[in-house]
CSV table of C-alpha atoms in Angstrom, one decimal:
chain,number,residue,atom,x,y,z
A,1,MET,CA,92.8,105.4,90.0
A,2,ASP,CA,93.4,102.1,88.2
A,3,TRP,CA,97.2,101.5,88.7
A,4,GLN,CA,97.0,98.1,87.1
A,5,ALA,CA,95.6,99.6,83.9
A,6,LEU,CA,98.2,102.3,83.9
A,7,GLY,CA,101.0,99.8,84.4
A,8,LEU,CA,99.7,97.7,81.6
A,9,SER,CA,99.6,100.7,79.3
A,10,VAL,CA,103.1,101.7,80.1
A,11,LYS,CA,104.3,98.2,79.6
A,12,LEU,CA,102.5,98.0,76.2
A,13,SER,CA,104.1,101.4,75.2
A,14,ALA,CA,107.6,100.2,76.2
A,15,VAL,CA,107.3,96.9,74.3
A,16,THR,CA,105.9,98.6,71.2
A,17,VAL,CA,108.7,101.2,71.1
A,18,LEU,CA,111.4,98.5,71.7
A,19,ILE,CA,110.1,96.6,68.7
A,20,LEU,CA,109.2,99.5,66.4
A,21,ILE,CA,112.1,101.9,66.7
A,22,PRO,CA,114.9,99.6,65.4
A,23,PHE,CA,112.6,98.6,62.6
A,24,ALA,CA,111.8,102.2,61.8
A,25,ILE,CA,115.5,103.2,61.8
A,26,TRP,CA,116.1,100.5,59.2
A,27,VAL,CA,113.1,101.3,57.0
A,28,GLY,CA,113.4,105.0,57.4
A,29,ARG,CA,117.1,105.0,56.4
A,30,PHE,CA,116.3,102.8,53.4
A,31,LEU,CA,113.5,105.0,52.2
A,32,ALA,CA,115.6,108.2,52.7
A,33,TYR,CA,118.6,107.1,50.7
A,34,ARG,CA,117.1,104.9,48.0
A,35,GLN,CA,115.1,105.8,44.9
A,36,PHE,CA,113.1,103.0,43.3
A,37,ARG,CA,110.0,102.4,41.3
A,38,GLY,CA,106.9,102.2,43.5
A,39,LYS,CA,108.5,104.1,46.4
A,40,SER,CA,105.5,106.4,46.7
A,41,TRP,CA,103.2,103.3,47.0
A,42,ILE,CA,105.3,101.9,49.8
A,43,GLU,CA,105.2,105.3,51.5
A,44,ALA,CA,101.5,105.5,51.1
A,45,LEU,CA,101.1,102.0,52.5
A,46,ILE,CA,103.1,103.0,55.6
A,47,MET,CA,100.8,106.0,56.1
A,48,VAL,CA,97.6,104.0,55.9
A,49,PRO,CA,97.2,103.5,59.7
A,50,LEU,CA,97.2,107.2,60.1
A,51,VAL,CA,94.0,107.7,58.1
A,52,LEU,CA,92.1,104.5,58.9
A,53,PRO,CA,89.8,104.7,62.0
A,54,PRO,CA,91.3,102.5,64.7
A,55,THR,CA,88.1,100.6,64.9
A,56,VAL,CA,88.7,99.4,61.3
A,57,ILE,CA,92.1,98.2,62.2
A,58,GLY,CA,90.7,96.5,65.3
A,59,TYR,CA,88.0,94.9,63.3
A,60,TYR,CA,90.5,93.4,60.7
A,61,LEU,CA,92.7,92.2,63.5
A,62,LEU,CA,89.8,90.6,65.4
A,63,VAL,CA,88.5,88.8,62.3
A,64,GLY,CA,92.0,88.2,60.7
A,65,LEU,CA,93.8,86.9,63.9
A,66,GLY,CA,90.8,85.4,65.7
A,67,SER,CA,90.3,81.7,66.3
A,68,GLN,CA,88.1,81.4,63.2
A,69,SER,CA,90.7,82.6,60.7
A,70,TRP,CA,93.4,80.3,59.3
A,71,LEU,CA,96.0,82.8,60.2
A,72,GLY,CA,94.8,83.0,63.7
A,73,GLN,CA,94.7,79.2,64.0
A,74,LEU,CA,98.2,78.9,62.5
A,75,LEU,CA,99.7,81.5,64.9
A,76,GLU,CA,97.9,79.9,67.8
A,77,GLN,CA,99.6,76.6,67.0
A,78,LEU,CA,103.0,78.2,66.5
A,79,LEU,CA,102.9,80.3,69.6
A,80,GLY,CA,100.7,78.2,71.8
A,81,GLN,CA,98.7,81.3,72.5
A,82,GLN,CA,96.0,83.1,70.6
A,83,LEU,CA,96.8,86.7,69.9
A,84,VAL,CA,93.4,88.4,70.2
A,85,PHE,CA,92.2,89.1,73.8
A,86,HIS,CA,95.8,88.7,74.9
A,87,PHE,CA,98.6,91.2,75.7
A,88,SER,CA,100.7,89.9,72.7
A,89,GLY,CA,97.8,90.8,70.4
A,90,LEU,CA,97.8,94.3,71.7
A,91,VAL,CA,101.5,94.5,71.0
A,92,VAL,CA,100.9,93.4,67.4
A,93,ALA,CA,98.1,96.0,67.0
A,94,SER,CA,100.1,98.8,68.6
A,95,VAL,CA,103.1,98.1,66.3
A,96,LEU,CA,100.9,98.2,63.2
A,97,VAL,CA,99.0,101.3,64.2
A,98,ASN,CA,102.2,103.2,65.1
A,99,ILE,CA,104.3,102.5,62.0
A,100,PRO,CA,103.7,105.9,60.5
A,101,PHE,CA,104.5,107.7,63.8
A,102,ALA,CA,107.8,105.8,64.0
A,103,ILE,CA,109.0,105.9,60.4
A,104,GLN,CA,108.0,109.4,59.4
A,105,PRO,CA,110.2,111.5,61.7
A,106,ILE,CA,113.1,109.1,61.3
A,107,GLN,CA,113.0,109.1,57.5
A,108,ARG,CA,112.9,112.9,57.5
A,109,ALA,CA,115.9,113.0,59.8
A,110,PHE,CA,117.9,110.7,57.6
A,111,GLU,CA,116.9,112.7,54.5
A,112,ALA,CA,118.5,115.8,56.2
A,113,VAL,CA,121.9,114.1,56.5
A,114,PRO,CA,124.0,115.7,53.8
A,115,GLU,CA,125.2,113.4,51.1
A,116,GLU,CA,128.8,114.7,51.4
A,117,VAL,CA,128.9,113.6,55.0
A,118,ARG,CA,128.0,110.0,54.0
A,119,ASP,CA,130.4,110.1,51.1
A,120,ALA,CA,133.2,111.3,53.4
A,121,ALA,CA,132.5,108.5,55.8
A,122,ALA,CA,132.6,106.0,53.0
A,123,CYS,CA,135.9,107.5,51.6
A,124,CYS,CA,137.5,107.2,55.0
A,125,GLY,CA,136.8,103.5,54.8
A,126,MET,CA,134.1,103.3,57.4
A,127,SER,CA,131.9,100.2,57.2
A,128,PRO,CA,128.2,101.0,56.7
A,129,ILE,CA,127.5,99.8,60.2
A,130,LYS,CA,130.2,102.1,61.7
A,131,ALA,CA,129.0,105.0,59.5
A,132,LEU,CA,125.5,104.4,60.9
A,133,THR,CA,126.5,104.3,64.6
A,134,LYS,CA,129.3,106.9,64.5
A,135,ILE,CA,128.1,109.4,62.0
A,136,GLU,CA,124.4,109.1,61.0
A,137,LEU,CA,122.7,108.1,64.3
A,138,PRO,CA,124.2,111.1,66.2
A,139,LEU,CA,122.8,113.3,63.5
A,140,VAL,CA,119.4,111.8,63.2
A,141,TRP,CA,118.8,111.1,66.9
A,142,PRO,CA,116.3,114.1,67.4
A,143,GLY,CA,114.2,112.4,64.8
A,144,VAL,CA,114.5,109.0,66.6
A,145,LEU,CA,113.6,110.7,69.9
A,146,THR,CA,110.5,112.3,68.3
A,147,ALA,CA,109.4,109.0,66.9
A,148,LEU,CA,110.0,107.4,70.3
A,149,VAL,CA,107.9,109.9,72.2
A,150,LEU,CA,105.2,110.0,69.6
A,151,CYS,CA,104.8,106.3,69.6
A,152,PHE,CA,105.0,105.9,73.4
A,153,SER,CA,102.3,108.6,74.0
A,154,HIS,CA,100.2,107.3,71.2
A,155,VAL,CA,100.1,103.8,72.6
A,156,LEU,CA,99.2,105.1,76.0
A,157,GLY,CA,96.1,106.8,74.5
A,158,GLU,CA,95.1,104.0,72.1
A,159,PHE,CA,91.5,103.2,72.4
A,160,GLY,CA,89.6,101.9,69.4
A,161,VAL,CA,91.8,99.0,68.5
A,162,VAL,CA,92.0,97.8,72.1
A,163,LEU,CA,88.2,98.1,72.5
A,164,MET,CA,87.6,96.0,69.4
A,165,MET,CA,90.2,93.2,69.9
A,166,GLY,CA,91.2,93.4,73.5
A,167,GLY,CA,88.2,92.2,75.3
A,168,ASN,CA,88.6,94.6,78.3
A,169,ILE,CA,90.2,91.9,80.6
A,170,ALA,CA,91.8,93.3,83.7
A,171,GLY,CA,95.6,92.8,83.9
A,172,GLU,CA,95.7,91.5,80.4
A,173,THR,CA,94.1,93.9,77.9
A,174,LYS,CA,92.4,96.6,80.0
A,175,THR,CA,94.5,99.6,79.2
A,176,ILE,CA,94.3,103.0,80.9
A,177,ALA,CA,92.1,104.4,78.0
A,178,ILE,CA,89.6,101.5,78.4
A,179,SER,CA,89.7,102.0,82.2
A,180,ILE,CA,88.8,105.7,81.8
A,181,TYR,CA,85.9,104.7,79.5
A,182,ASP,CA,84.7,102.1,82.0
A,183,SER,CA,84.8,104.6,84.9
A,184,VAL,CA,82.7,107.1,82.9
A,185,GLN,CA,80.2,104.4,82.1
A,186,ALA,CA,80.0,103.5,85.8
A,187,PHE,CA,79.5,107.2,86.7
A,188,ASP,CA,82.8,107.1,88.6
A,189,PHE,CA,83.8,110.6,87.4
A,190,ALA,CA,86.4,111.1,90.2
A,191,SER,CA,88.4,108.1,89.0
A,192,ALA,CA,88.0,109.0,85.3
A,193,GLY,CA,89.1,112.6,86.1
A,194,GLN,CA,92.2,111.5,87.9
A,195,MET,CA,93.3,109.1,85.2
A,196,SER,CA,92.6,111.6,82.5
A,197,LEU,CA,94.7,114.2,84.3
A,198,VAL,CA,97.6,111.8,84.7
A,199,LEU,CA,97.5,111.1,80.9
A,200,LEU,CA,97.2,114.8,80.1
A,201,LEU,CA,100.2,115.8,82.3
A,202,PHE,CA,102.2,112.9,80.8
A,203,ALA,CA,101.5,114.0,77.3
A,204,ILE,CA,102.4,117.6,77.9
A,205,THR,CA,105.6,116.8,79.7
A,206,ALA,CA,106.7,114.3,77.1
A,207,LEU,CA,106.0,116.7,74.2
A,208,ALA,CA,107.7,119.6,76.0
A,209,LEU,CA,110.8,117.5,76.8
A,210,THR,CA,111.1,116.3,73.2
A,211,THR,CA,110.7,119.7,71.8
A,212,SER,CA,113.3,121.3,74.0
A,213,LEU,CA,115.7,118.3,73.6
A,214,SER,CA,115.5,118.2,69.8
A,215,ARG,CA,115.8,122.0,69.6
A,216,ARG,CA,119.0,121.9,71.6
A,217,LEU,CA,120.5,118.9,69.9
A,218,GLY,CA,119.0,119.5,66.6
A,219,GLY,CA,120.2,123.1,66.6
A,220,LEU,CA,123.7,121.8,67.3
A,221,ASN,CA,123.5,119.5,64.4
A,222,VAL,CA,122.2,122.0,62.0
A,223,SER,CA,124.9,124.6,62.8
A,224,ARG,CA,127.5,121.9,62.4
A,225,ARG,CA,126.0,120.8,59.2
A,226,ARG,CA,125.9,124.2,57.6
B,1,MET,CA,109.4,93.2,81.0
B,2,LEU,CA,107.1,90.9,82.9
B,3,ILE,CA,105.1,89.7,80.0
B,4,GLY,CA,104.3,86.3,81.6
B,5,SER,CA,103.4,87.8,85.0
B,6,PHE,CA,99.7,87.9,84.5
B,7,SER,CA,99.1,84.4,83.2
B,8,SER,CA,99.5,82.7,86.6
B,9,PHE,CA,96.9,85.2,88.0
B,10,ALA,CA,94.6,84.4,85.1
B,11,ALA,CA,94.7,80.7,85.8
B,12,ASP,CA,92.4,80.5,88.7
B,13,VAL,CA,90.5,83.8,88.2
B,14,PRO,CA,88.0,83.4,85.4
B,15,SER,CA,87.2,86.2,83.0
B,16,ILE,CA,83.6,87.0,82.8
B,17,ALA,CA,81.8,89.2,80.2
B,18,ALA,CA,78.8,91.1,81.4
B,19,ALA,CA,76.3,93.5,80.0
B,20,ALA,CA,76.9,97.1,81.2
B,21,ASN,CA,73.5,97.4,82.8
B,22,ILE,CA,74.1,94.9,85.5
B,23,LYS,CA,77.4,96.5,86.6
B,24,PHE,CA,76.4,97.7,90.0
B,25,ALA,CA,74.4,94.6,91.0
B,26,LEU,CA,77.1,92.2,89.7
B,27,ASP,CA,80.0,94.1,91.4
B,28,LYS,CA,78.1,93.5,94.7
B,29,ILE,CA,77.4,89.9,93.9
B,30,ALA,CA,81.1,89.3,93.0
B,31,THR,CA,82.1,90.8,96.4
B,32,ASN,CA,79.7,88.5,98.2
B,33,PHE,CA,81.1,85.6,96.2
B,34,THR,CA,84.6,86.3,97.3
B,35,GLN,CA,83.5,86.7,100.9
B,36,ASP,CA,81.6,83.4,100.8
B,37,THR,CA,84.0,81.2,98.8
B,38,GLY,CA,87.4,82.9,98.9
B,39,LYS,CA,87.5,82.8,95.1
B,40,GLN,CA,87.7,85.7,92.7
B,41,VAL,CA,86.4,86.6,89.3
B,42,ARG,CA,87.4,89.2,86.8
B,43,ILE,CA,84.4,91.0,85.2
B,44,SER,CA,84.6,92.9,81.9
B,45,TYR,CA,81.6,95.2,81.3
B,46,GLY,CA,80.5,96.1,77.8
B,47,SER,CA,77.8,95.9,75.2
B,48,SER,CA,76.3,92.4,74.7
B,49,GLY,CA,76.5,92.5,70.9
B,50,ASN,CA,80.3,93.3,71.0
B,51,PHE,CA,80.8,90.4,73.4
B,52,VAL,CA,79.1,88.0,71.1
B,53,ALA,CA,81.5,89.0,68.3
B,54,GLN,CA,84.5,88.6,70.6
B,55,ILE,CA,83.4,85.3,72.0
B,56,ARG,CA,82.8,84.0,68.4
B,57,HIS,CA,86.4,84.9,67.6
B,58,GLY,CA,87.8,83.1,70.6
B,59,ALA,CA,87.7,85.5,73.5
B,60,PRO,CA,88.7,83.8,76.8
B,61,PHE,CA,85.5,84.5,78.7
B,62,GLU,CA,84.3,81.6,80.7
B,63,LEU,CA,80.8,83.1,81.5
B,64,PHE,CA,78.7,85.6,79.6
B,65,LEU,CA,75.9,87.5,81.2
B,66,SER,CA,73.9,89.1,78.4
B,67,ALA,CA,71.4,91.9,78.6
B,68,ASP,CA,69.1,90.1,76.2
B,69,ASP,CA,68.5,86.4,75.7
B,70,LYS,CA,68.7,86.7,71.9
B,71,TYR,CA,72.5,87.0,72.1
B,72,ILE,CA,72.7,83.8,74.1
B,73,TYR,CA,70.5,81.9,71.5
B,74,GLN,CA,72.7,83.3,68.7
B,75,LEU,CA,75.8,81.9,70.3
B,76,HIS,CA,74.1,78.6,70.9
B,77,LYS,CA,72.9,78.4,67.3
B,78,LEU,CA,76.4,79.1,66.1
B,79,GLY,CA,77.6,76.1,68.1
B,80,VAL,CA,79.8,78.2,70.4
B,81,THR,CA,78.0,77.1,73.6
B,82,THR,CA,76.6,73.7,74.4
B,83,THR,CA,73.6,74.9,76.3
B,84,GLU,CA,71.2,77.8,76.1
B,85,GLY,CA,72.2,78.8,79.6
B,86,GLU,CA,69.9,80.2,82.3
B,87,LEU,CA,67.7,83.2,82.9
B,88,TYR,CA,69.1,85.2,85.7
B,89,ALA,CA,67.1,88.4,85.9
B,90,ILE,CA,64.3,90.4,84.1
B,91,GLY,CA,65.2,94.0,83.2
B,92,ARG,CA,63.0,97.0,83.7
B,93,LEU,CA,62.9,100.5,82.3
B,94,ALA,CA,63.0,103.8,84.2
B,95,LEU,CA,62.5,107.4,83.2
B,96,ALA,CA,65.4,109.4,84.6
B,97,ALA,CA,66.2,113.1,84.7
B,98,PRO,CA,68.9,115.3,86.2
B,99,LYS,CA,68.0,117.0,89.4
B,100,SER,CA,67.9,120.4,87.7
B,101,SER,CA,65.6,119.2,84.9
B,102,SER,CA,62.2,120.8,84.1
B,103,LEU,CA,60.9,117.4,83.3
B,104,SER,CA,58.4,116.1,85.9
B,105,LEU,CA,58.6,112.3,86.2
B,106,ASP,CA,55.5,110.0,86.0
B,107,PRO,CA,55.0,106.4,84.7
B,108,GLN,CA,52.7,107.6,81.9
B,109,LEU,CA,55.2,110.2,80.6
B,110,ASN,CA,52.6,113.1,81.0
B,111,GLY,CA,55.5,115.3,82.1
B,112,LEU,CA,57.3,114.6,78.8
B,113,LYS,CA,54.1,115.2,76.9
B,114,SER,CA,53.6,118.6,78.4
B,115,LEU,CA,57.3,119.6,77.8
B,116,LEU,CA,56.8,118.6,74.1
B,117,GLU,CA,53.6,120.7,73.9
B,118,LYS,CA,55.3,123.7,75.4
B,119,GLY,CA,58.2,123.2,73.0
B,120,GLU,CA,60.6,123.0,75.9
B,121,LEU,CA,62.2,119.7,75.2
B,122,ASN,CA,65.7,120.0,73.8
B,123,ARG,CA,67.3,116.6,74.2
B,124,PHE,CA,66.1,113.2,75.3
B,125,ALA,CA,68.4,110.2,75.7
B,126,ILE,CA,67.9,106.5,75.0
B,127,ALA,CA,70.3,103.7,74.1
B,128,ASN,CA,70.7,103.1,70.4
B,129,PRO,CA,67.6,101.0,69.5
B,130,ASP,CA,69.3,99.4,66.5
B,131,HIS,CA,71.7,97.3,68.6
B,132,ALA,CA,71.1,98.0,72.3
B,133,PRO,CA,68.3,96.0,73.9
B,134,TYR,CA,67.3,98.7,76.3
B,135,GLY,CA,67.2,101.2,73.5
B,136,GLU,CA,64.9,98.8,71.6
B,137,ARG,CA,62.6,98.5,74.6
B,138,ALA,CA,62.6,102.3,75.1
B,139,ARG,CA,61.5,102.8,71.5
B,140,GLU,CA,58.8,100.2,71.9
B,141,PHE,CA,57.6,102.0,75.1
B,142,LEU,CA,57.5,105.4,73.3
B,143,GLN,CA,55.6,103.9,70.4
B,144,LYS,CA,53.1,102.2,72.7
B,145,ILE,CA,52.2,105.5,74.4
B,146,GLY,CA,52.1,107.3,71.1
B,147,LEU,CA,55.0,109.7,71.7
B,148,TRP,CA,57.7,108.2,69.4
B,149,GLN,CA,57.0,110.5,66.4
B,150,GLN,CA,57.0,113.6,68.6
B,151,VAL,CA,60.1,112.7,70.6
B,152,HIS,CA,62.1,111.3,67.8
B,153,PRO,CA,63.6,114.6,66.6
B,154,TYR,CA,65.0,115.3,70.1
B,155,LEU,CA,66.6,111.9,70.7
B,156,ILE,CA,70.3,111.3,71.3
B,157,TYR,CA,71.5,107.8,71.3
B,158,GLY,CA,74.0,106.1,73.7
B,159,GLU,CA,76.2,103.4,72.4
B,160,ASN,CA,74.8,101.2,75.2
B,161,VAL,CA,72.4,101.9,78.0
B,162,SER,CA,75.1,103.0,80.4
B,163,GLN,CA,76.1,105.7,78.1
B,164,ALA,CA,72.5,106.6,77.6
B,165,ALA,CA,72.2,106.9,81.3
B,166,GLN,CA,75.2,109.2,81.4
B,167,PHE,CA,73.6,111.4,78.7
B,168,ALA,CA,70.3,111.4,80.5
B,169,LEU,CA,72.0,112.7,83.7
B,170,SER,CA,74.6,115.0,82.0
B,171,GLY,CA,72.4,118.1,82.5
B,172,SER,CA,72.5,118.8,78.7
B,173,THR,CA,69.4,116.7,78.3
B,174,GLU,CA,66.0,117.0,80.0
B,175,GLY,CA,66.2,113.2,80.8
B,176,GLY,CA,66.0,109.8,79.2
B,177,ILE,CA,64.8,106.2,79.3
B,178,VAL,CA,67.4,104.0,80.9
B,179,ALA,CA,67.7,100.6,82.7
B,180,LEU,CA,66.1,100.7,86.2
B,181,SER,CA,69.1,98.8,87.5
B,182,LEU,CA,71.3,101.8,86.7
B,183,ALA,CA,68.9,104.4,87.9
B,184,MET,CA,68.7,102.7,91.3
B,185,ALA,CA,72.5,102.7,91.8
B,186,PRO,CA,73.7,105.2,94.4
B,187,GLN,CA,76.2,106.7,92.0
B,188,PHE,CA,73.3,107.6,89.7
B,189,GLN,CA,71.0,109.0,92.4
B,190,ALA,CA,73.6,111.5,93.4
B,191,ALA,CA,73.0,113.3,90.1
B,192,GLY,CA,69.4,112.6,89.3
B,193,HIS,CA,66.0,111.0,90.1
B,194,TYR,CA,63.9,108.4,88.4
B,195,VAL,CA,60.5,106.7,88.2
B,196,THR,CA,59.9,103.0,87.3
B,197,LEU,CA,58.1,102.5,84.0
B,198,PRO,CA,55.2,99.9,83.6
B,199,SER,CA,56.6,96.7,82.2
B,200,GLU,CA,53.4,95.8,80.4
B,201,LEU,CA,54.2,98.5,77.8
B,202,HIS,CA,57.2,96.8,76.3
B,203,SER,CA,58.3,93.3,75.6
B,204,PRO,CA,60.0,91.7,78.5
B,205,MET,CA,63.8,92.0,78.9
B,206,TYR,CA,65.0,88.5,79.6
B,207,GLN,CA,68.5,88.6,80.8
B,208,ARG,CA,70.2,85.3,80.2
B,209,MET,CA,73.7,83.9,81.0
B,210,VAL,CA,75.7,81.0,79.6
B,211,LEU,CA,78.9,79.2,80.4
B,212,THR,CA,81.3,78.9,77.5
B,213,GLU,CA,83.4,75.8,76.6
B,214,LYS,CA,86.3,77.4,78.4
B,215,ALA,CA,84.5,77.5,81.7
B,216,GLY,CA,86.5,76.1,84.7
B,217,ASP,CA,85.5,75.2,88.2
B,218,THR,CA,85.4,78.8,89.6
B,219,ALA,CA,83.3,80.0,86.7
B,220,LYS,CA,80.8,77.1,87.2
B,221,LEU,CA,80.7,77.8,90.9
B,222,PHE,CA,79.9,81.5,90.2
B,223,TYR,CA,77.2,80.5,87.7
B,224,ASP,CA,75.5,78.5,90.4
B,225,TYR,CA,76.1,81.2,93.0
B,226,LEU,CA,74.3,83.7,90.7
B,227,GLN,CA,71.1,81.6,91.0
B,228,GLN,CA,71.2,81.4,94.8
B,229,GLN,CA,69.1,83.4,97.2
B,230,ARG,CA,71.8,85.9,98.2
B,231,SER,CA,72.5,86.9,94.6
B,232,ARG,CA,68.8,87.0,93.8
B,233,ALA,CA,68.3,89.4,96.6
B,234,VAL,CA,70.9,91.7,95.1
B,235,PHE,CA,69.3,91.6,91.7
B,236,SER,CA,66.0,92.4,93.2
B,237,GLU,CA,67.5,95.2,95.3
B,238,PHE,CA,68.6,96.8,92.0
B,239,GLY,CA,65.2,96.6,90.5
B,240,PHE,CA,65.4,93.4,88.5
B,241,GLY,CA,62.5,91.0,88.2
B,242,LEU,CA,63.5,87.4,89.1
B,243,PRO,CA,63.0,84.2,87.2
B,244,ASN,CA,60.7,81.7,88.9
B,245,GLN,CA,62.2,78.4,88.1
B,246,THR,CA,64.7,78.5,90.9
B,247,LEU,CA,62.5,80.2,93.5
B,248,ALA,CA,62.4,77.1,95.7
B,249,GLU,CA,66.2,77.2,96.0
B,250,GLN,CA,67.7,78.4,99.2
């Protein structure tokens, strides 16, 4: 059992979720309430990571952010640290890959908030920020929770991107999925089996918890709404 | 979050990229190295071709042990490394099969021939000859003994020779041609058996290593250590041939 790799994966998941969820709340809300030209193109763009193979994303990141690209060189000068083969690069990759998993559920949840409720809040003189925190977020929070769990679990299992641009360095970019792959390559099936089981149990628990939580809370919201 | 917590650890422990086929030998040498010098290394195993791409794009590896010297020459030609490095071992092929397999093992592949004639061969594993050096040598070997055409329809390809070895031992193949260094590892022998294939029937597999520009003192020390007698003994224990130029060294 490679605890270092598991720890690294959990850290990567947590950092990704912390960055992505506030961003997704902002974008998801914007897309739910606004109609504008080219909206379906923006939505399509957001969904792209869902259909691209992770190795393609990993390839673009390796070439686009590597030390041979101008962008990679610029970022390296600004940050004092190159992104590829480094934990920060994995964060960038995870955030990009998980955009659809974060925005989709949150956007749907905002779309389900009745317009009258928002109008009522505005009529009562609530500021947009107050309306968001007091009225909308309590209503959309099952969507936020779903996004959070989806992203967290998805990062834990991310493989192709990390393989392409991570470099498989212990303690830095060797995540649990890479460690499982390594164990299998080394005929260490006991270790691979243990780690796979941990991931499987985690995935089932996380999904079961989200489903039951959002059913309870979501059910409340729906009954209140109707 | 402890984002910076690993960088101090990285400072004196060099990252090393190594071809998957030397895993068992190199793990042992790294343990010896730590015993003898008190210093540690971090080794990432993978396919040599992938490492070349990563090193070109700035991967922080200080030392690269390739399965095939052509990758080292490539890096040198691209101006990524200042030298052409050093030969550290010569790879050999082995025919391997799961313990339950009906394939009988012999260096001339007569067992494989008879399975083919009886129509009892279902699957045979080698590494992908298009980009894996051991797969390329396996294809050469099969061509030399005139079996390539017949075996071809039954081949399944591993992404690298380690995966090919896994396939060869999975029980869903009758066997495969893999690196001798993997076939000799204890983990492998628990599941299968092997026979060494004659090296005259394929072009030699010169495994070469090179220090990158990022190499620090520990990486350089390890590079020298790999050429010393204790490391050479380990390579030879795992079935590698040894380069002669440093034979005189103690």
